[in-house]
CSV table of C-alpha atoms in Angstrom, one decimal:
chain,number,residue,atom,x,y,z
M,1432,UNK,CA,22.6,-9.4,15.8
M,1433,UNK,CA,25.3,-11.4,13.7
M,1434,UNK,CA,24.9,-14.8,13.9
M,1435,UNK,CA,28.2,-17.3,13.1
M,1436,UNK,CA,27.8,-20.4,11.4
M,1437,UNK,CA,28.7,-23.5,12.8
M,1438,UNK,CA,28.6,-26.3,9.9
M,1439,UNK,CA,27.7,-28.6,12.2
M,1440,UNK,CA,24.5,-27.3,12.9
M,1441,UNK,CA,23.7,-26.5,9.6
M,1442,UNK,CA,24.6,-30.5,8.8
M,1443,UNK,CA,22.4,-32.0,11.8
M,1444,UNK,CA,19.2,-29.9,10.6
M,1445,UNK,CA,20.0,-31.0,6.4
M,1446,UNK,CA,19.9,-34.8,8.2
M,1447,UNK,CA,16.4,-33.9,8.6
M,1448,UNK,CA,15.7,-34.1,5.2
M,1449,UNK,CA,16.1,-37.5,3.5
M,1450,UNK,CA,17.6,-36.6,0.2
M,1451,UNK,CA,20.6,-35.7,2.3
M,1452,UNK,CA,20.9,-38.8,4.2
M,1453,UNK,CA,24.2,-39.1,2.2
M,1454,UNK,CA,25.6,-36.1,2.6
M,1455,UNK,CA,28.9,-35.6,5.4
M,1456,UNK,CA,29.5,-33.6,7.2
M,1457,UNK,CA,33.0,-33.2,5.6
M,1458,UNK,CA,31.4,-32.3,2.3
M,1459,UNK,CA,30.0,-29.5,3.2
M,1460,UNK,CA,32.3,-26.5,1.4
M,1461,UNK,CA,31.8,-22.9,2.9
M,1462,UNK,CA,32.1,-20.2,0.2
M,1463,UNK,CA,34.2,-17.3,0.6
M,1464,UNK,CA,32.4,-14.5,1.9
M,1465,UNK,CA,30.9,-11.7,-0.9
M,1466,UNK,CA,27.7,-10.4,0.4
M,1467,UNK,CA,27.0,-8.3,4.1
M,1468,UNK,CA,24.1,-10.8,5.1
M,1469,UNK,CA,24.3,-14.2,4.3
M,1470,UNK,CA,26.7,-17.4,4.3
M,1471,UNK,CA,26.9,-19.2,1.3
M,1472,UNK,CA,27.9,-23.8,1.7
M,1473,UNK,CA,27.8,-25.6,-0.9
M,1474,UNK,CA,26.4,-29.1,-0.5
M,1475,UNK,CA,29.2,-31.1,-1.7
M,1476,UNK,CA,30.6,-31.2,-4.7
M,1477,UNK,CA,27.9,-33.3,-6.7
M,1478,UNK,CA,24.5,-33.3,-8.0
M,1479,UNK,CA,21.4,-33.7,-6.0
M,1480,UNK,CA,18.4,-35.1,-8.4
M,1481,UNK,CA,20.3,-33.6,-11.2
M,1482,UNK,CA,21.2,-30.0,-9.2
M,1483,UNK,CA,23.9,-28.7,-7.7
M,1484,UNK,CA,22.2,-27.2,-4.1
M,1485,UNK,CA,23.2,-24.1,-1.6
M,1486,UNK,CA,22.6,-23.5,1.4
M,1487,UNK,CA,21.8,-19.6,1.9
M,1488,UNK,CA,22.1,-19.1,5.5
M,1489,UNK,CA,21.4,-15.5,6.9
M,1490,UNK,CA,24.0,-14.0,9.2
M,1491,UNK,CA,21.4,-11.1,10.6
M,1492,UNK,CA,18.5,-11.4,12.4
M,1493,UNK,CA,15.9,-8.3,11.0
M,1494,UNK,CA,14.7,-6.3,13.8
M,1495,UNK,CA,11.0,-5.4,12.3
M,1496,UNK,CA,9.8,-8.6,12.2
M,1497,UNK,CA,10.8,-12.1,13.3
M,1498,UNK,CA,13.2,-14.8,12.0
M,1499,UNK,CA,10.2,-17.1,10.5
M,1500,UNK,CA,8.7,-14.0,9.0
M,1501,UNK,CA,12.2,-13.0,7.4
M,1502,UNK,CA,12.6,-16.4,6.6
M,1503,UNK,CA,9.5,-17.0,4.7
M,1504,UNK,CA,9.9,-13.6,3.3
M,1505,UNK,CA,13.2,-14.6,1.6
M,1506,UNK,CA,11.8,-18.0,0.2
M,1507,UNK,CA,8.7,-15.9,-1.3
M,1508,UNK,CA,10.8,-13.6,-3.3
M,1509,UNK,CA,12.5,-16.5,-4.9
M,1510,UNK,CA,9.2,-18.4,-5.5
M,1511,UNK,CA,7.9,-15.0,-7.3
M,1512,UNK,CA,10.7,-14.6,-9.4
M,1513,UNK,CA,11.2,-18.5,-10.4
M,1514,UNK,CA,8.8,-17.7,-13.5
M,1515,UNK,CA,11.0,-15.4,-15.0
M,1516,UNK,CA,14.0,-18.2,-15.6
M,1517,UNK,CA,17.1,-16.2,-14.5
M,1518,UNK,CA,16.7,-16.4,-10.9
M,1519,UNK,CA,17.7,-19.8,-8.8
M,1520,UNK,CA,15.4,-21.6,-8.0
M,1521,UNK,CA,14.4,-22.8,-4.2
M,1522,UNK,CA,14.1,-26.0,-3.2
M,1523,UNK,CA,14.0,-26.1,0.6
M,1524,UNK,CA,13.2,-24.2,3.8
M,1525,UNK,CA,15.0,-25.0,7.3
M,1526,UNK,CA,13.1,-23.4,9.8
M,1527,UNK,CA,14.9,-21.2,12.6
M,1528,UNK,CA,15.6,-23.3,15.2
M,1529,UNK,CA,18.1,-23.0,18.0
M,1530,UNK,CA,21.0,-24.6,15.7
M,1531,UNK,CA,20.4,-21.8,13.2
M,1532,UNK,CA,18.4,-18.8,14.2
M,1533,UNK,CA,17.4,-17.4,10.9
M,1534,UNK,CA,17.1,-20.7,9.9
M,1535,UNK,CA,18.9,-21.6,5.8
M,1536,UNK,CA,17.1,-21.7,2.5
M,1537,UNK,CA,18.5,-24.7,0.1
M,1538,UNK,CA,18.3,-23.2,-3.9
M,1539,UNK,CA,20.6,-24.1,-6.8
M,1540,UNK,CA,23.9,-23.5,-6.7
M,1541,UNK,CA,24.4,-21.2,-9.9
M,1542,UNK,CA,27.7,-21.7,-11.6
M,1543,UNK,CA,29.1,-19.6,-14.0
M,1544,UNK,CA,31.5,-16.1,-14.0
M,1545,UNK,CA,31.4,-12.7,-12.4
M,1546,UNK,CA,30.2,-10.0,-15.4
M,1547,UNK,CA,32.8,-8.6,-17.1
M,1548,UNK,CA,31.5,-5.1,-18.2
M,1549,UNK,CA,30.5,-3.7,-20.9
M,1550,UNK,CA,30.0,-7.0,-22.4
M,1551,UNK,CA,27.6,-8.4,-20.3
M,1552,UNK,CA,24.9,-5.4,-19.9
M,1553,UNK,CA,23.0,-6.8,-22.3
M,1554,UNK,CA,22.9,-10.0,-20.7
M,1555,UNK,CA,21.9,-7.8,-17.3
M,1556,UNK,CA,19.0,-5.6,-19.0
M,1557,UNK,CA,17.5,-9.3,-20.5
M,1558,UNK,CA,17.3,-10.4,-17.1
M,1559,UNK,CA,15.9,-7.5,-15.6
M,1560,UNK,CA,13.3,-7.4,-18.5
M,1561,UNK,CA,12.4,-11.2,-17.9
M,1562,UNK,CA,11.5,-10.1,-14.1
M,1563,UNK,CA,9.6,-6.9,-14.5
M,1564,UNK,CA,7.2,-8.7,-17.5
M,1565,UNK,CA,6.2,-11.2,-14.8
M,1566,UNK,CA,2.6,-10.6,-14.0
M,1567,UNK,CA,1.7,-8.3,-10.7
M,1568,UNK,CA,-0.9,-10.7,-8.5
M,1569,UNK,CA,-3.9,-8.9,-6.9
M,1570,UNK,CA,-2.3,-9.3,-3.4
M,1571,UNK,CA,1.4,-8.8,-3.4
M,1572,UNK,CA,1.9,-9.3,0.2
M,1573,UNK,CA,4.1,-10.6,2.0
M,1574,UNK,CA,6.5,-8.8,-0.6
M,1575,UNK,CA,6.0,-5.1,0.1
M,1576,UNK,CA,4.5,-2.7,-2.6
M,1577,UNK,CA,5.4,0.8,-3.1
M,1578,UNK,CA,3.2,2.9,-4.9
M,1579,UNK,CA,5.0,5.8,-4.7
M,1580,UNK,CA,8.6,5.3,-4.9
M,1581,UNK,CA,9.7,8.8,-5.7
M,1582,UNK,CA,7.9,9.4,-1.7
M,1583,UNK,CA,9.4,6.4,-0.7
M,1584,UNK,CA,12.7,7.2,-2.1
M,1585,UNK,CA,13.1,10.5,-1.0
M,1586,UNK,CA,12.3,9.4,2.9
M,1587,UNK,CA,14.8,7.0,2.8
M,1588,UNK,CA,17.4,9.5,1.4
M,1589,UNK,CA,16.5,11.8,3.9
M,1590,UNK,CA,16.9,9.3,6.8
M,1591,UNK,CA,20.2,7.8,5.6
M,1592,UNK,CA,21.3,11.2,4.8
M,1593,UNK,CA,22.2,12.1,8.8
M,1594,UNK,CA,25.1,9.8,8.4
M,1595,UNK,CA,26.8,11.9,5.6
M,1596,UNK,CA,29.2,13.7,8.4
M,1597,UNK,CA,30.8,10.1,9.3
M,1598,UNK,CA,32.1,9.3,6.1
M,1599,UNK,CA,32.0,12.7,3.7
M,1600,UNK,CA,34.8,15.3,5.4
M,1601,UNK,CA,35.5,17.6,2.6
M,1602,UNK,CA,33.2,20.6,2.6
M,1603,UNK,CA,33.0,20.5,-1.2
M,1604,UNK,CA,31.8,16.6,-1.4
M,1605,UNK,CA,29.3,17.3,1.4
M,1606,UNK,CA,27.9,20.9,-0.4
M,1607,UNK,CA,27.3,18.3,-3.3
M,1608,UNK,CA,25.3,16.1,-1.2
M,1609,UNK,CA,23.4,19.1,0.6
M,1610,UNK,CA,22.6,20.4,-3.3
M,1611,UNK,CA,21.4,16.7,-4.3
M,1612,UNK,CA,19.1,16.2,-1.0
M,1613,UNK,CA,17.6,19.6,-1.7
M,1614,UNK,CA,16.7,18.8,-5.4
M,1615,UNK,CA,15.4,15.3,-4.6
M,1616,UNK,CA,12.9,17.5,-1.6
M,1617,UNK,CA,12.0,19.9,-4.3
M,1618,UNK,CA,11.4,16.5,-7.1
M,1619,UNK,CA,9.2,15.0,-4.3
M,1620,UNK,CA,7.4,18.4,-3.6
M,1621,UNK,CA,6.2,18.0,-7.2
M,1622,UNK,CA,6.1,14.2,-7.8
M,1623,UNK,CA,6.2,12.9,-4.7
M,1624,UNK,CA,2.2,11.2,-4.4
M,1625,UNK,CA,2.2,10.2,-8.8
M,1626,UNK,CA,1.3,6.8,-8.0
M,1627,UNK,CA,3.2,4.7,-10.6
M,1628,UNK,CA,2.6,1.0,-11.9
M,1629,UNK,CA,4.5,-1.4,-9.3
M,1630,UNK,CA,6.6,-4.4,-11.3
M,1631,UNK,CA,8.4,-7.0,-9.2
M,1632,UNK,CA,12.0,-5.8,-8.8
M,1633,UNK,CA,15.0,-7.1,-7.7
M,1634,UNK,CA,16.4,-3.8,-6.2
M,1635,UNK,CA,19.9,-4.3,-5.0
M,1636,UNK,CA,21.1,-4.8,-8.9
M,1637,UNK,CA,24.5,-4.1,-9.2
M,1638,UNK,CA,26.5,-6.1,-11.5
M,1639,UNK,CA,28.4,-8.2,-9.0
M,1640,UNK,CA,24.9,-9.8,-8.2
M,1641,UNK,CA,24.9,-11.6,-11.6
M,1642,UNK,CA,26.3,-14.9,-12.7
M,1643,UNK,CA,26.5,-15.6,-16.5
M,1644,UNK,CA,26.1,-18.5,-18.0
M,1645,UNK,CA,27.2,-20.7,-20.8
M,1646,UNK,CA,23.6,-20.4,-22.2
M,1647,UNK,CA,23.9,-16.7,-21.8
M,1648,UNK,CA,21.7,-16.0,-19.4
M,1649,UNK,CA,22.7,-13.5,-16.5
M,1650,UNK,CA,21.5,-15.0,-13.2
M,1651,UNK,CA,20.5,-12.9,-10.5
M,1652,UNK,CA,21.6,-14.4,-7.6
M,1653,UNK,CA,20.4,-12.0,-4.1
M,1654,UNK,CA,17.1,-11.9,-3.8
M,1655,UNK,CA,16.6,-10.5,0.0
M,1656,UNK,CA,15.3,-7.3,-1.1
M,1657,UNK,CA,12.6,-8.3,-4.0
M,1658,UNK,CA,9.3,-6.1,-3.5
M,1659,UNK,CA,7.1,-4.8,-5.4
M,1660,UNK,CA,8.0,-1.1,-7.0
M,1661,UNK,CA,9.5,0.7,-10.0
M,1662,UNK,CA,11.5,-1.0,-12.0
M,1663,UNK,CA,13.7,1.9,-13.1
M,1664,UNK,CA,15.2,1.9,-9.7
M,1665,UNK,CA,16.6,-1.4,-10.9
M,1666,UNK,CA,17.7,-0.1,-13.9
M,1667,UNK,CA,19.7,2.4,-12.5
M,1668,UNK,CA,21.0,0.6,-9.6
M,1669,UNK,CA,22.2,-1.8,-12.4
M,1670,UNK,CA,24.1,0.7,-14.7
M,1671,UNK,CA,25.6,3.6,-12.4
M,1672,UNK,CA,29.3,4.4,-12.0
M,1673,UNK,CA,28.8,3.8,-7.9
M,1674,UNK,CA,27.2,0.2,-9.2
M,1675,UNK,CA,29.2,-1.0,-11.8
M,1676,UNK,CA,32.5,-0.2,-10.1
M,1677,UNK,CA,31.1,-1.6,-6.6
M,1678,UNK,CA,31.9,-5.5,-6.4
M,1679,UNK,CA,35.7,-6.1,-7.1
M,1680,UNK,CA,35.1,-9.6,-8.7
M,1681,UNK,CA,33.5,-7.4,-12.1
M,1682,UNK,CA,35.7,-6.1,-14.5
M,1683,UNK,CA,35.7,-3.4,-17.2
M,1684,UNK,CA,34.5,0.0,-18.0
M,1685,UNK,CA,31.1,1.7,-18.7
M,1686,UNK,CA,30.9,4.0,-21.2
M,1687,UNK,CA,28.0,6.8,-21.9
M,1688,UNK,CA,27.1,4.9,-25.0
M,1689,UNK,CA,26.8,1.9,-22.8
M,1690,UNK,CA,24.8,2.7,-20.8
M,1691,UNK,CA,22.3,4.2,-23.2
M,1692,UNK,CA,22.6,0.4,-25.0
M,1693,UNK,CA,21.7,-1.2,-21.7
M,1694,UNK,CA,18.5,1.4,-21.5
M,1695,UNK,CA,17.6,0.2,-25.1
M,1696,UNK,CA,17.9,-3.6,-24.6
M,1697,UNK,CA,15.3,-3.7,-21.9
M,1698,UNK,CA,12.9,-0.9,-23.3
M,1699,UNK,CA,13.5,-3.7,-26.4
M,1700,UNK,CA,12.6,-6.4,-24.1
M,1701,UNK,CA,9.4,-5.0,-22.3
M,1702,UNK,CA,5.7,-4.5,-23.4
M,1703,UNK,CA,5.2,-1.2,-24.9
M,1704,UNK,CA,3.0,-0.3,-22.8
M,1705,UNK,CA,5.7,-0.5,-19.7
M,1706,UNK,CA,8.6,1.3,-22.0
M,1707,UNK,CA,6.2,4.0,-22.3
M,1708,UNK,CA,5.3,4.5,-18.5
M,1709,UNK,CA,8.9,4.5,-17.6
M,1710,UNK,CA,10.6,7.2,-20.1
M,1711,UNK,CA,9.7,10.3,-18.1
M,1712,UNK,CA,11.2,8.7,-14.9
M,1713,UNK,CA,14.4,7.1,-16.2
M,1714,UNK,CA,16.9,10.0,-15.7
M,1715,UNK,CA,15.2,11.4,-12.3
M,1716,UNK,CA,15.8,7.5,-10.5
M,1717,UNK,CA,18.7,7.3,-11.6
M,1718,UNK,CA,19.4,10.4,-10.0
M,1719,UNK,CA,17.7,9.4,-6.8
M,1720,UNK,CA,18.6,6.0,-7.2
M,1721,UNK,CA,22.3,7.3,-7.0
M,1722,UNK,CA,21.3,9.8,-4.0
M,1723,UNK,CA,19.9,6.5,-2.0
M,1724,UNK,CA,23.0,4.5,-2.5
M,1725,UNK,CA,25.3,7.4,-1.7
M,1726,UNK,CA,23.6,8.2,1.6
M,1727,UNK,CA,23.5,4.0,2.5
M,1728,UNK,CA,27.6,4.1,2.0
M,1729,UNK,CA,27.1,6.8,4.5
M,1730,UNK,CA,24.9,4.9,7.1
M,1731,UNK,CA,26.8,2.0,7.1
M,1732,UNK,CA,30.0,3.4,7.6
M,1733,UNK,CA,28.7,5.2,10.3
M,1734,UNK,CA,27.5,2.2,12.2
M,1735,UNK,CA,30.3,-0.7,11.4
M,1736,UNK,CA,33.8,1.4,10.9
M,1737,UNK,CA,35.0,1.3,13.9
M,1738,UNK,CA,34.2,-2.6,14.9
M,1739,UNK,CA,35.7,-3.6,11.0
M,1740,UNK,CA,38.6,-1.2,11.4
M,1741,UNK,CA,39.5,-3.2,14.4
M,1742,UNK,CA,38.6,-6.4,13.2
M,1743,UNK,CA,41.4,-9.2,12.1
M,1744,UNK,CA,42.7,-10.2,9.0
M,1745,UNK,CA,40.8,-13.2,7.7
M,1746,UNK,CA,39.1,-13.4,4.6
M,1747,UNK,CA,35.5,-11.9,5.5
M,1748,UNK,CA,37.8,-9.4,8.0
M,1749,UNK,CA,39.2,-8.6,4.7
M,1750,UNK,CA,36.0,-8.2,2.7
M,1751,UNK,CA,34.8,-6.0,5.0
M,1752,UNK,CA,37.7,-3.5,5.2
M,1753,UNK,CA,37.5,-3.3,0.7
M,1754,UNK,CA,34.0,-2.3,1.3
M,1755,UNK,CA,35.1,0.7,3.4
M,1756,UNK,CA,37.6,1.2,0.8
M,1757,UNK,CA,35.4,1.4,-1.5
M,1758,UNK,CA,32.6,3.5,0.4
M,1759,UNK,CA,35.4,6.4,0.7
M,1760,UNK,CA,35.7,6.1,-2.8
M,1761,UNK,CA,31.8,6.5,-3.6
M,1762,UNK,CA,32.2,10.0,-1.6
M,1763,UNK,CA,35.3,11.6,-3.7
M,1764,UNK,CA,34.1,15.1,-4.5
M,1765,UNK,CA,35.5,13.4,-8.5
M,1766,UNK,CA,33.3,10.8,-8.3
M,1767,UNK,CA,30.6,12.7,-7.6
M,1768,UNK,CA,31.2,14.6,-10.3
M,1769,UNK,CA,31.5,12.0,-13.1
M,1770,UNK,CA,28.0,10.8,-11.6
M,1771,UNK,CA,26.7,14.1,-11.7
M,1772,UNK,CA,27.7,14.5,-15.0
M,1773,UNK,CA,24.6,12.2,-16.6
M,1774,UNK,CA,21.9,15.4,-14.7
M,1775,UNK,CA,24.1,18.5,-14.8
M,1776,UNK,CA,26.2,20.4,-17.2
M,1777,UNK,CA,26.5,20.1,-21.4
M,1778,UNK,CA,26.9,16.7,-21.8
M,1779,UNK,CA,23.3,15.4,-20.1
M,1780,UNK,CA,22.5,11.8,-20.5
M,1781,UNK,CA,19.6,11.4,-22.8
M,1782,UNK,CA,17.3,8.4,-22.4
M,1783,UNK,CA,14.0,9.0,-23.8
């Protein structure tokens, strides 16, 4: 269920809070929408002890668990990741309540500019390194931990990939998908149960989820999906053609050479002992890690097409319609190729 904000409800439950006493309701400054899941409102256009402050406001309600667990879920993966310095940090929790279901988490309100690629990979792999150093507590929970991601992995590939026939029509693009499923069955066959050491990651790492500073830094800035599990799923998700050509606000090209730059940084930035763990894997992720985010496009085509297609023309309307665009591009039989390039062929990507 989508929920639509009202700023007036989000306003009466800040009131609440007595740092905010002297905020109006007037002041309040809704962000265009970027993301699929959350409103963004910026709480005025001044400092609150020294910090600019967000509201994050989800616009879903999760169907495994309830709003307060989602909730408290959400503010957990910012309070994990605080440590590492390039996440923002969280200030407040509004409960859900009946003026905002999913209730709003208040967390700075990072100011800076989109990446512009390749420039900024390095910036991207530092920031990635800073979270998967952080130390793994004894008990993870409530953030989930995978202890076998290529298992993990392969399931969710396999139950994303029943969408493929709503968004792939050429026979060609969809005999590449059918050859890719098979080889990540066969990979999980044989690799399936290797338990492998659990960092915290970030997981939906695309480029357009950074904002760089003058300092810098690249700030991670969606943290909904932060677990426990392999980091090199980040690292791929962070550097494939499907990512780094995915948010329109990111600009410039990624070469091969790139790429194997961005791998470098972090294996730079990491203990040894981590580099070493992750070498074997880093070309078979990003294969599934590209297999994953293929069959998603594919899912979520399937289920909101035909309500976006119909939908009007304002500014979120419009976002929603360049995602489509953009998930019929993922699917080219070309672009599948390029991708496929880095596993198959002459010219393999080498990483280790």
């Amino acid at each position: 269920m989508t929920t639509d904000l009202d700023l007036r409800n989000l306003h009466a439950e800040l009131m609440k809070l007595n740092i905010f006493h002297g905020l109006a309701l007037e002041d309040l400054i809704k962000l265009p929408a970027r993301g699929l899941t959350h409103d963004h409102v910026l709480l005025g256009d001044r400092a609150w002890k020294g910090r600019r402050l967000l509201a994050r406001v989800p616009r879903l309600a999760r169907r495994d668990m309830t709003p307060e667990e989602a909730l408290f879920l959400q503010a957990e993966s910012f309070r994990r990741a605080a440590p590492s310095r390039h996440t923002p940090e969280l200030h407040w929790l509004l409960d859900p309540c009946p003026r905002l279901p999913n209730g709003a988490l208040v967390v700075d309100a990072v100011e800076g500019k989109p990446a512009q690629l390749p420039r900024d990979l390095r910036e991207i792999a530092e920031t990635l390194a800073s979270v998967h150093r952080l130390p793994v507590p004894e008990k993870t929970a409530p953030l989930p931990r995978v202890v076998r991601p290529i298992e993990a992995l392969v399931g969710l590939i396999e139950a994303q990939a029943e969408f493929v026939p709503a968004l792939v029509a050429g026979r060609d693009a969809r005999a590449i998908l059918e050859e890719e499923c098979k080889w990540a069955r066969s990979f999980a066959a044989e690799h399936g149960e290797t338990p492998l050491p659990p960092t915290l990651v970030l997981t939906d790492t695309h480029p357009g989820n950074y904002v760089l500073q003058k300092d810098g830094r690249a700030i991670f800035v969606d943290m909904e999906k932060t677990q426990y599990g392999s980091p090199a799923i980040d690292l791929a998700h962070a550097s494939l053609h499907t990512s780094v050509t995915w948010d329109p606000d990111v600009s410039g090209e990624v070469s091969r050479d790139d790429v194997v730059e961005f791998y470098e940084t972090y294996m730079t930035a990491v203990p040894p002992s981590l580099a070493r763990s992750l070498e074997p894997w880093l070309l078979p992720f990003r294969r599934l890690t590209w297999l994953r985010t293929t069959t998603w496009g594919c899912k979520w085509y399937a289920e909101n097409e035909a309500q976006v297609s119909r939908s009007g023309d304002g500014q979120r309307e419009r976002m929603l319609k360049g995602v489509l665009e953009r998930l019929r591009a993922m699917v080219r039989r070309e672009t599948m190729e390029r991708v496929r390039g880095e596993w198959l062929g002459p010219d393999r990507l080498e990483l280790e």
